[in-house]
């Protein structure tokens, strides 16, 4: 199984909401084949392919920046909750337990 197929199957099975944030390997591969079929000048083909890759990388980068921002917000909320519980004198077991929302 090719990497792209394996990655897509994994995302579809466990995180389908992330589907739109993945590199579009097929799109890049098609662009490369098209450049080859058109016998494009290597410099021109390189500029086009590099531009497409940059767009794909920007999309993935934005996705990860959003996930990091979400994690920081969650961490901040957990820290505030822990500080609040410590100020109330909550037992250690209650302060260290973790609940998923």
JSON list of C-alpha atoms in Angstrom, two decimals:
[
{"chain": "A", "resi": 1, "resn": "UNK", "atom": "CA", "xyz": [0.00, 0.00, 0.00]},
{"chain": "A", "resi": 2, "resn": "UNK", "atom": "CA", "xyz": [1.35, 3.40, -0.94]},
{"chain": "A", "resi": 3, "resn": "UNK", "atom": "CA", "xyz": [1.94, 6.00, 1.76]},
{"chain": "A", "resi": 4, "resn": "UNK", "atom": "CA", "xyz": [-0.83, 8.29, 0.52]},
{"chain": "A", "resi": 5, "resn": "UNK", "atom": "CA", "xyz": [-3.37, 5.43, 0.53]},
{"chain": "A", "resi": 6, "resn": "UNK", "atom": "CA", "xyz": [-2.28, 4.30, 3.99]},
{"chain": "A", "resi": 7, "resn": "UNK", "atom": "CA", "xyz": [-2.44, 7.85, 5.38]},
{"chain": "A", "resi": 8, "resn": "UNK", "atom": "CA", "xyz": [-5.87, 8.50, 3.88]},
{"chain": "A", "resi": 9, "resn": "UNK", "atom": "CA", "xyz": [-7.25, 5.21, 5.21]},
{"chain": "A", "resi": 10, "resn": "UNK", "atom": "CA", "xyz": [-5.94, 6.04, 8.68]},
{"chain": "A", "resi": 11, "resn": "UNK", "atom": "CA", "xyz": [-7.42, 9.54, 8.63]},
{"chain": "A", "resi": 12, "resn": "UNK", "atom": "CA", "xyz": [-10.77, 8.30, 7.29]},
{"chain": "A", "resi": 13, "resn": "UNK", "atom": "CA", "xyz": [-10.96, 5.65, 10.00]},
{"chain": "A", "resi": 14, "resn": "UNK", "atom": "CA", "xyz": [-9.95, 7.76, 12.98]},
{"chain": "A", "resi": 15, "resn": "UNK", "atom": "CA", "xyz": [-10.12, 11.48, 12.14]},
{"chain": "A", "resi": 16, "resn": "UNK", "atom": "CA", "xyz": [-12.34, 12.15, 9.10]},
{"chain": "A", "resi": 17, "resn": "UNK", "atom": "CA", "xyz": [-12.67, 15.84, 10.04]},
{"chain": "A", "resi": 18, "resn": "UNK", "atom": "CA", "xyz": [-8.95, 16.23, 9.19]},
{"chain": "A", "resi": 19, "resn": "UNK", "atom": "CA", "xyz": [-9.44, 15.00, 5.60]},
{"chain": "A", "resi": 20, "resn": "UNK", "atom": "CA", "xyz": [-9.38, 18.47, 4.04]},
{"chain": "A", "resi": 21, "resn": "UNK", "atom": "CA", "xyz": [-6.13, 19.39, 5.81]},
{"chain": "A", "resi": 22, "resn": "UNK", "atom": "CA", "xyz": [-3.94, 16.70, 4.26]},
{"chain": "A", "resi": 23, "resn": "UNK", "atom": "CA", "xyz": [-1.44, 17.06, 1.46]},
{"chain": "A", "resi": 24, "resn": "UNK", "atom": "CA", "xyz": [-3.08, 16.31, -1.87]},
{"chain": "A", "resi": 25, "resn": "UNK", "atom": "CA", "xyz": [-0.48, 13.88, -3.21]},
{"chain": "A", "resi": 26, "resn": "UNK", "atom": "CA", "xyz": [-2.64, 12.96, -6.21]},
{"chain": "A", "resi": 27, "resn": "UNK", "atom": "CA", "xyz": [-2.99, 16.61, -7.22]},
{"chain": "A", "resi": 28, "resn": "UNK", "atom": "CA", "xyz": [0.77, 17.12, -7.05]},
{"chain": "A", "resi": 29, "resn": "UNK", "atom": "CA", "xyz": [1.45, 13.89, -8.93]},
{"chain": "A", "resi": 30, "resn": "UNK", "atom": "CA", "xyz": [-1.01, 14.87, -11.68]},
{"chain": "A", "resi": 31, "resn": "UNK", "atom": "CA", "xyz": [0.65, 18.28, -12.05]},
{"chain": "A", "resi": 32, "resn": "UNK", "atom": "CA", "xyz": [4.06, 16.65, -12.42]},
{"chain": "A", "resi": 33, "resn": "UNK", "atom": "CA", "xyz": [2.75, 14.22, -15.06]},
{"chain": "A", "resi": 34, "resn": "UNK", "atom": "CA", "xyz": [1.06, 17.06, -16.92]},
{"chain": "A", "resi": 35, "resn": "UNK", "atom": "CA", "xyz": [4.32, 19.03, -17.00]},
{"chain": "A", "resi": 36, "resn": "UNK", "atom": "CA", "xyz": [6.10, 15.96, -18.35]},
{"chain": "A", "resi": 37, "resn": "UNK", "atom": "CA", "xyz": [3.47, 15.36, -21.04]},
{"chain": "A", "resi": 38, "resn": "UNK", "atom": "CA", "xyz": [3.57, 18.99, -22.12]},
{"chain": "A", "resi": 39, "resn": "UNK", "atom": "CA", "xyz": [7.37, 18.89, -22.22]},
{"chain": "A", "resi": 40, "resn": "UNK", "atom": "CA", "xyz": [7.39, 22.04, -20.11]},
{"chain": "A", "resi": 41, "resn": "UNK", "atom": "CA", "xyz": [10.64, 23.87, -19.65]},
{"chain": "A", "resi": 42, "resn": "UNK", "atom": "CA", "xyz": [12.30, 22.54, -16.49]},
{"chain": "A", "resi": 43, "resn": "UNK", "atom": "CA", "xyz": [12.53, 25.99, -14.91]},
{"chain": "A", "resi": 44, "resn": "UNK", "atom": "CA", "xyz": [8.87, 26.77, -15.61]},
{"chain": "A", "resi": 45, "resn": "UNK", "atom": "CA", "xyz": [7.76, 23.34, -14.39]},
{"chain": "A", "resi": 46, "resn": "UNK", "atom": "CA", "xyz": [9.82, 23.77, -11.24]},
{"chain": "A", "resi": 47, "resn": "UNK", "atom": "CA", "xyz": [8.18, 27.12, -10.48]},
{"chain": "A", "resi": 48, "resn": "UNK", "atom": "CA", "xyz": [4.68, 25.70, -10.97]},
{"chain": "A", "resi": 49, "resn": "UNK", "atom": "CA", "xyz": [5.29, 22.56, -8.92]},
{"chain": "A", "resi": 50, "resn": "UNK", "atom": "CA", "xyz": [7.03, 24.53, -6.16]},
{"chain": "A", "resi": 51, "resn": "UNK", "atom": "CA", "xyz": [4.04, 26.88, -5.99]},
{"chain": "A", "resi": 52, "resn": "UNK", "atom": "CA", "xyz": [1.63, 23.95, -5.67]},
{"chain": "A", "resi": 53, "resn": "UNK", "atom": "CA", "xyz": [3.77, 22.36, -2.96]},
{"chain": "A", "resi": 54, "resn": "UNK", "atom": "CA", "xyz": [3.94, 25.67, -1.09]},
{"chain": "A", "resi": 55, "resn": "UNK", "atom": "CA", "xyz": [0.13, 25.89, -1.11]},
{"chain": "A", "resi": 56, "resn": "UNK", "atom": "CA", "xyz": [-0.19, 22.37, 0.24]},
{"chain": "A", "resi": 57, "resn": "UNK", "atom": "CA", "xyz": [2.42, 22.96, 2.95]},
{"chain": "A", "resi": 58, "resn": "UNK", "atom": "CA", "xyz": [0.72, 26.22, 3.97]},
{"chain": "A", "resi": 59, "resn": "UNK", "atom": "CA", "xyz": [-2.57, 24.35, 4.34]},
{"chain": "A", "resi": 60, "resn": "UNK", "atom": "CA", "xyz": [-0.99, 21.72, 6.60]},
{"chain": "A", "resi": 61, "resn": "UNK", "atom": "CA", "xyz": [0.92, 24.37, 8.56]},
{"chain": "A", "resi": 62, "resn": "UNK", "atom": "CA", "xyz": [-2.29, 26.31, 9.21]},
{"chain": "A", "resi": 63, "resn": "UNK", "atom": "CA", "xyz": [-3.97, 23.12, 10.39]},
{"chain": "A", "resi": 64, "resn": "UNK", "atom": "CA", "xyz": [-1.20, 22.40, 12.90]},
{"chain": "A", "resi": 65, "resn": "UNK", "atom": "CA", "xyz": [-1.13, 26.01, 14.13]},
{"chain": "A", "resi": 66, "resn": "UNK", "atom": "CA", "xyz": [-4.87, 25.74, 14.83]},
{"chain": "A", "resi": 67, "resn": "UNK", "atom": "CA", "xyz": [-4.36, 22.47, 16.75]},
{"chain": "A", "resi": 68, "resn": "UNK", "atom": "CA", "xyz": [-1.56, 24.08, 18.80]},
{"chain": "A", "resi": 69, "resn": "UNK", "atom": "CA", "xyz": [-3.78, 27.06, 19.57]},
{"chain": "A", "resi": 70, "resn": "UNK", "atom": "CA", "xyz": [-6.54, 24.71, 20.75]},
{"chain": "A", "resi": 71, "resn": "UNK", "atom": "CA", "xyz": [-4.06, 22.83, 22.94]},
{"chain": "A", "resi": 72, "resn": "UNK", "atom": "CA", "xyz": [-2.81, 26.07, 24.53]},
{"chain": "A", "resi": 73, "resn": "UNK", "atom": "CA", "xyz": [-6.39, 27.13, 25.31]},
{"chain": "A", "resi": 74, "resn": "UNK", "atom": "CA", "xyz": [-7.13, 23.75, 26.90]},
{"chain": "A", "resi": 75, "resn": "UNK", "atom": "CA", "xyz": [-3.89, 23.85, 28.88]},
{"chain": "A", "resi": 76, "resn": "UNK", "atom": "CA", "xyz": [-4.68, 27.34, 30.16]},
{"chain": "A", "resi": 77, "resn": "UNK", "atom": "CA", "xyz": [-8.17, 26.26, 31.23]},
{"chain": "A", "resi": 78, "resn": "UNK", "atom": "CA", "xyz": [-6.74, 23.22, 33.03]},
{"chain": "A", "resi": 79, "resn": "UNK", "atom": "CA", "xyz": [-4.17, 25.36, 34.82]},
{"chain": "A", "resi": 80, "resn": "UNK", "atom": "CA", "xyz": [-6.86, 27.77, 35.96]},
{"chain": "A", "resi": 81, "resn": "UNK", "atom": "CA", "xyz": [-9.02, 24.90, 37.15]},
{"chain": "A", "resi": 82, "resn": "UNK", "atom": "CA", "xyz": [-6.11, 23.36, 39.07]},
{"chain": "A", "resi": 83, "resn": "UNK", "atom": "CA", "xyz": [-5.27, 26.70, 40.68]},
{"chain": "A", "resi": 84, "resn": "UNK", "atom": "CA", "xyz": [-8.92, 27.21, 41.64]},
{"chain": "A", "resi": 85, "resn": "UNK", "atom": "CA", "xyz": [-9.14, 23.74, 43.18]},
{"chain": "A", "resi": 86, "resn": "UNK", "atom": "CA", "xyz": [-5.87, 24.25, 45.07]},
{"chain": "A", "resi": 87, "resn": "UNK", "atom": "CA", "xyz": [-7.14, 27.58, 46.43]},
{"chain": "A", "resi": 88, "resn": "UNK", "atom": "CA", "xyz": [-10.31, 25.87, 47.66]},
{"chain": "A", "resi": 89, "resn": "UNK", "atom": "CA", "xyz": [-8.20, 23.24, 49.38]},
{"chain": "A", "resi": 90, "resn": "UNK", "atom": "CA", "xyz": [-9.50, 20.37, 47.27]},
{"chain": "A", "resi": 91, "resn": "UNK", "atom": "CA", "xyz": [-7.96, 16.98, 48.09]},
{"chain": "A", "resi": 92, "resn": "UNK", "atom": "CA", "xyz": [-4.95, 15.99, 45.97]},
{"chain": "A", "resi": 93, "resn": "UNK", "atom": "CA", "xyz": [-6.87, 13.09, 44.36]},
{"chain": "A", "resi": 94, "resn": "UNK", "atom": "CA", "xyz": [-9.53, 15.47, 43.12]},
{"chain": "A", "resi": 95, "resn": "UNK", "atom": "CA", "xyz": [-6.93, 17.95, 41.81]},
{"chain": "A", "resi": 96, "resn": "UNK", "atom": "CA", "xyz": [-5.04, 15.32, 39.85]},
{"chain": "A", "resi": 97, "resn": "UNK", "atom": "CA", "xyz": [-7.99, 13.47, 38.33]},
{"chain": "A", "resi": 98, "resn": "UNK", "atom": "CA", "xyz": [-8.62, 14.06, 34.66]},
{"chain": "A", "resi": 99, "resn": "UNK", "atom": "CA", "xyz": [-11.99, 14.15, 32.98]},
{"chain": "A", "resi": 100, "resn": "UNK", "atom": "CA", "xyz": [-12.61, 14.31, 29.26]},
{"chain": "A", "resi": 101, "resn": "UNK", "atom": "CA", "xyz": [-15.31, 16.59, 28.03]}
]
